[in-house]
Tab-separated table of C-alpha atoms and ligand atoms in Angstrom:
chain	number	residue	atom	x	y	z
A	1039	MET	CA	-8.808	41.937	16.744
A	1040	ILE	CA	-9.116	44.975	14.804
A	1041	HIS	CA	-9.280	48.137	16.473
A	1042	PHE	CA	-11.168	51.285	15.402
A	1043	MET	CA	-9.187	54.342	16.537
A	1044	THR	CA	-11.433	57.423	16.953
A	1045	SER	CA	-12.221	59.724	19.712
A	1046	ASN	CA	-15.942	59.866	18.368
A	1047	LYS	CA	-17.887	57.456	20.110
A	1048	HIS	CA	-20.942	57.657	17.630
A	1049	LYS	CA	-18.583	56.411	14.965
A	1050	TYR	CA	-17.198	53.636	16.622
A	1051	GLN	CA	-20.945	52.506	17.713
A	1052	GLU	CA	-22.047	52.796	13.965
A	1053	ALA	CA	-19.014	50.842	12.749
A	1054	GLU	CA	-19.425	48.085	15.337
A	1055	LYS	CA	-23.142	47.577	14.386
A	1056	ILE	CA	-22.457	47.502	10.578
A	1057	LEU	CA	-19.412	45.247	10.852
A	1058	LYS	CA	-21.146	42.968	13.220
A	1059	ASN	CA	-23.557	41.989	10.409
A	1060	HIS	CA	-20.656	40.789	8.524
A	1061	LYS	CA	-19.276	38.743	11.517
A	1062	ILE	CA	-16.437	41.209	12.250
A	1063	GLU	CA	-15.829	42.146	15.636
A	1064	ILE	CA	-14.013	45.381	16.339
A	1065	LYS	CA	-12.913	47.151	19.688
A	1066	TRP	CA	-12.768	50.849	20.369
A	1067	LEU	CA	-9.422	52.701	20.718
A	1068	PRO	CA	-10.733	56.014	22.028
A	1069	GLU	CA	-8.050	58.268	20.628
A	1070	GLY	CA	-7.725	60.870	17.788
A	1071	TYR	CA	-5.108	60.870	15.300
A	1072	GLU	CA	-3.001	63.735	14.018
A	1073	GLU	CA	-5.046	65.357	11.101
A	1074	ILE	CA	-2.563	67.020	8.414
A	1075	GLN	CA	-4.263	69.985	6.556
A	1076	SER	CA	-5.233	68.981	3.102
A	1077	ASP	CA	-7.651	69.298	0.312
A	1078	THR	CA	-8.685	65.634	0.302
A	1079	LEU	CA	-9.865	63.103	2.935
A	1080	GLU	CA	-7.868	60.409	1.319
A	1081	GLU	CA	-4.528	62.547	1.949
A	1082	VAL	CA	-5.528	62.942	5.748
A	1083	VAL	CA	-6.284	59.299	6.132
A	1084	THR	CA	-3.030	58.153	4.288
A	1085	ALA	CA	-0.767	60.568	6.251
A	1086	ALA	CA	-2.402	59.489	9.567
A	1087	LEU	CA	-2.063	55.762	8.871
A	1088	LYS	CA	1.565	56.304	8.318
A	1089	SER	CA	1.868	57.930	11.632
A	1090	ILE	CA	0.127	55.122	13.643
A	1091	ASP	CA	2.480	52.639	14.880
A	1092	LYS	CA	-0.159	49.662	14.963
A	1093	ASP	CA	-1.464	47.049	12.768
A	1094	GLN	CA	-5.133	45.736	12.474
A	1095	ILE	CA	-6.404	49.363	12.796
A	1096	ILE	CA	-9.112	51.236	11.326
A	1097	ILE	CA	-9.321	55.088	11.131
A	1098	GLU	CA	-11.786	57.320	9.289
A	1099	ASP	CA	-12.084	60.887	7.854
A	1100	ALA	CA	-15.510	61.985	6.883
A	1101	GLY	CA	-16.967	65.343	5.876
A	1102	LEU	CA	-20.100	66.840	4.504
A	1103	PHE	CA	-19.788	68.433	0.965
A	1104	ILE	CA	-22.462	70.765	-0.207
A	1105	LYS	CA	-22.890	71.454	-4.034
A	1106	ALA	CA	-23.978	75.168	-3.665
A	1107	LEU	CA	-20.956	75.946	-1.629
A	1108	SER	CA	-18.586	74.291	-3.970
A	1109	GLY	CA	-18.014	71.352	-1.578
A	1110	PHE	CA	-17.783	73.414	1.571
A	1111	PRO	CA	-17.305	72.379	4.611
A	1112	GLY	CA	-15.509	69.242	3.171
A	1113	VAL	CA	-12.449	68.705	4.714
A	1114	TYR	CA	-13.188	71.321	7.153
A	1115	SER	CA	-16.177	69.665	8.335
A	1116	ARG	CA	-15.168	69.354	11.948
A	1117	PHE	CA	-14.047	72.850	12.355
A	1118	ILE	CA	-17.197	74.276	10.889
A	1119	GLU	CA	-19.355	71.995	12.998
A	1120	ASP	CA	-17.516	73.373	16.120
A	1121	THR	CA	-17.826	76.913	15.030
A	1122	ILE	CA	-20.983	77.865	12.996
A	1123	GLY	CA	-22.709	74.613	13.387
A	1124	ASN	CA	-25.785	73.322	11.733
A	1125	GLU	CA	-27.602	76.561	12.251
A	1126	GLY	CA	-24.504	78.289	10.449
A	1127	ILE	CA	-24.955	75.974	7.476
A	1128	LEU	CA	-28.528	76.438	7.256
A	1129	ASN	CA	-28.005	80.119	7.228
A	1130	LEU	CA	-25.455	79.828	4.494
A	1131	LEU	CA	-28.206	78.007	2.348
A	1132	LYS	CA	-30.961	80.386	3.162
A	1133	GLU	CA	-32.874	80.919	-0.249
A	1134	GLN	CA	-30.706	78.524	-1.903
A	1135	ASP	CA	-32.861	76.196	-4.218
A	1136	ASN	CA	-30.008	73.717	-4.768
A	1137	ARG	CA	-29.549	71.854	-1.519
A	1138	LYS	CA	-27.772	68.972	-2.708
A	1139	ALA	CA	-24.970	67.479	-0.589
A	1140	GLU	CA	-22.994	64.307	0.067
A	1141	PHE	CA	-21.499	62.708	3.057
A	1142	ILE	CA	-18.072	60.920	2.134
A	1143	SER	CA	-16.314	58.553	4.375
A	1144	VAL	CA	-12.710	57.460	3.841
A	1145	ILE	CA	-11.646	54.513	5.964
A	1146	GLY	CA	-8.006	53.663	6.241
A	1147	PHE	CA	-7.185	50.240	7.485
A	1148	LYS	CA	-3.822	48.779	8.129
A	1149	ASN	CA	-4.080	44.995	8.084
A	1150	GLU	CA	-1.944	42.362	10.010
A	1151	LYS	CA	0.892	42.703	7.451
A	1152	GLY	CA	1.079	46.445	7.964
A	1153	GLU	CA	-0.457	47.063	4.372
A	1154	GLU	CA	-2.636	50.243	4.218
A	1155	LEU	CA	-5.809	50.383	2.343
A	1156	LEU	CA	-8.194	52.872	1.702
A	1157	PHE	CA	-12.017	52.538	1.422
A	1158	LYS	CA	-14.592	55.352	0.195
A	1159	GLY	CA	-18.331	55.596	0.813
A	1160	ILE	CA	-20.637	58.256	-0.719
A	1161	VAL	CA	-24.264	59.102	0.232
A	1162	LYS	CA	-25.982	61.549	-1.890
A	1163	GLY	CA	-28.675	63.699	-0.350
A	1164	GLU	CA	-29.884	67.169	0.578
A	1165	ILE	CA	-29.794	69.791	3.247
A	1166	ALA	CA	-32.807	70.078	5.170
A	1167	THR	CA	-34.442	73.444	5.836
A	1168	LYS	CA	-34.178	73.146	9.663
A	1169	THR	CA	-32.612	70.703	12.030
A	1170	ARG	CA	-34.781	67.582	12.707
A	1171	GLY	CA	-34.133	64.634	14.903
A	1172	LYS	CA	-31.935	63.792	18.055
A	1173	GLU	CA	-30.115	60.604	17.011
A	1174	GLY	CA	-26.706	60.423	15.423
A	1175	PHE	CA	-24.331	63.159	15.738
A	1176	GLY	CA	-22.850	66.234	13.798
A	1177	TYR	CA	-24.594	67.077	10.646
A	1178	ASP	CA	-27.198	64.190	10.847
A	1179	PRO	CA	-30.058	66.592	11.798
A	1180	ILE	CA	-29.936	68.393	8.609
A	1181	PHE	CA	-28.980	65.745	6.082
A	1182	ILE	CA	-31.704	63.826	4.261
A	1183	PRO	CA	-30.556	61.036	1.933
A	1184	GLU	CA	-32.026	60.672	-1.549
A	1185	GLY	CA	-35.279	58.848	-1.756
A	1186	GLU	CA	-36.081	59.463	2.003
A	1187	ASP	CA	-37.974	62.032	3.904
A	1188	LYS	CA	-36.424	61.780	7.287
A	1189	THR	CA	-32.933	63.082	8.281
A	1190	PHE	CA	-30.268	60.763	9.494
A	1191	ALA	CA	-31.074	62.062	12.950
A	1192	GLU	CA	-34.555	61.184	12.819
A	1193	ASP	CA	-33.946	57.585	11.943
A	1194	ILE	CA	-30.589	55.921	12.976
A	1195	GLY	CA	-31.635	52.508	11.526
A	1196	MET	CA	-32.112	54.090	8.174
A	1197	LYS	CA	-28.699	55.928	8.554
A	1198	ASN	CA	-27.038	52.687	9.206
A	1199	ARG	CA	-28.539	51.141	6.089
A	1200	LEU	CA	-27.605	54.004	3.680
A	1201	SER	CA	-24.685	56.045	5.265
A	1202	HIS	CA	-21.267	56.699	3.788
A	1203	ARG	CA	-19.799	54.877	6.695
A	1204	LYS	CA	-21.590	51.746	5.960
A	1205	LYS	CA	-20.643	51.937	2.469
A	1206	ALA	CA	-16.887	52.472	3.234
A	1207	LEU	CA	-16.812	49.723	5.955
A	1208	GLU	CA	-18.584	47.178	3.502
A	1209	GLU	CA	-15.851	47.964	0.977
B	1663	LIG	P1	-14.166	63.617	11.146
B	1663	LIG	O1	-12.966	64.623	10.842
B	1663	LIG	O2	-14.209	62.455	10.263
B	1663	LIG	O3	-14.290	63.287	12.710
B	1663	LIG	O4	-15.598	64.272	10.835
B	1663	LIG	C1	-15.578	65.811	10.411
B	1663	LIG	C2	-17.025	66.307	10.843
B	1663	LIG	O5	-17.957	65.706	10.222
B	1663	LIG	C3	-17.348	65.942	12.190
B	1663	LIG	O6	-17.240	67.017	13.168
B	1663	LIG	C4	-18.909	65.586	12.205
B	1663	LIG	O7	-19.494	66.579	12.850
B	1663	LIG	C5	-19.018	65.513	10.835
B	1663	LIG	N1	-19.465	64.207	10.381
B	1663	LIG	C6	-18.633	63.019	10.147
B	1663	LIG	N2	-19.448	61.941	9.841
B	1663	LIG	C7	-20.633	62.300	10.154
B	1663	LIG	C8	-21.778	61.648	10.122
B	1663	LIG	O8	-22.178	60.362	9.731
B	1663	LIG	N3	-22.980	62.378	10.298
B	1663	LIG	C9	-23.020	63.542	10.785
B	1663	LIG	N4	-21.958	64.382	10.593
B	1663	LIG	C10	-20.628	63.827	10.467
């Protein structure tokens, strides 16, 4: 049985649904992992996988990368979410025409042989002008994927069809 190790229940629930469609069952291991400070999600995930003494394990590091802010908050997404939050991001983008952003997910998987594999998923979109919707978590109320009108938080079914997490997990 594969375990998804994350302290974020929403992430687990999304992954469980997505993988079920591929007939892969997972279990939740509700623990965080040690995050090194780094410029890339890949380095964070690689270091974390090495520090975990378990096989058949999935971990994930994700972030929101905003073009007009040179990729900020990126690898600092959690800290920024916990400090200035969505309203703070909206303030930083006040009077900004370029609202392009992408969510990136990097999944690390240690298989039954102890081999470490990385998978990346990206969804492009834009930052809304105000928070909208109550579903999902984190930056979902301010992220509108390309080709849609709604934020991820307004339509969790749409999020699970298009998300960075879904793409990385399908890889
Ligand atoms: P983490 O380090 O992978 O847990 O994610 C960093 C931050 O990005 C979290 O605090 C979340 O607020 C945000 N985040 C990650 N994935 C998502 C998502 O799917 N939707 C909205 N916010 C997300």
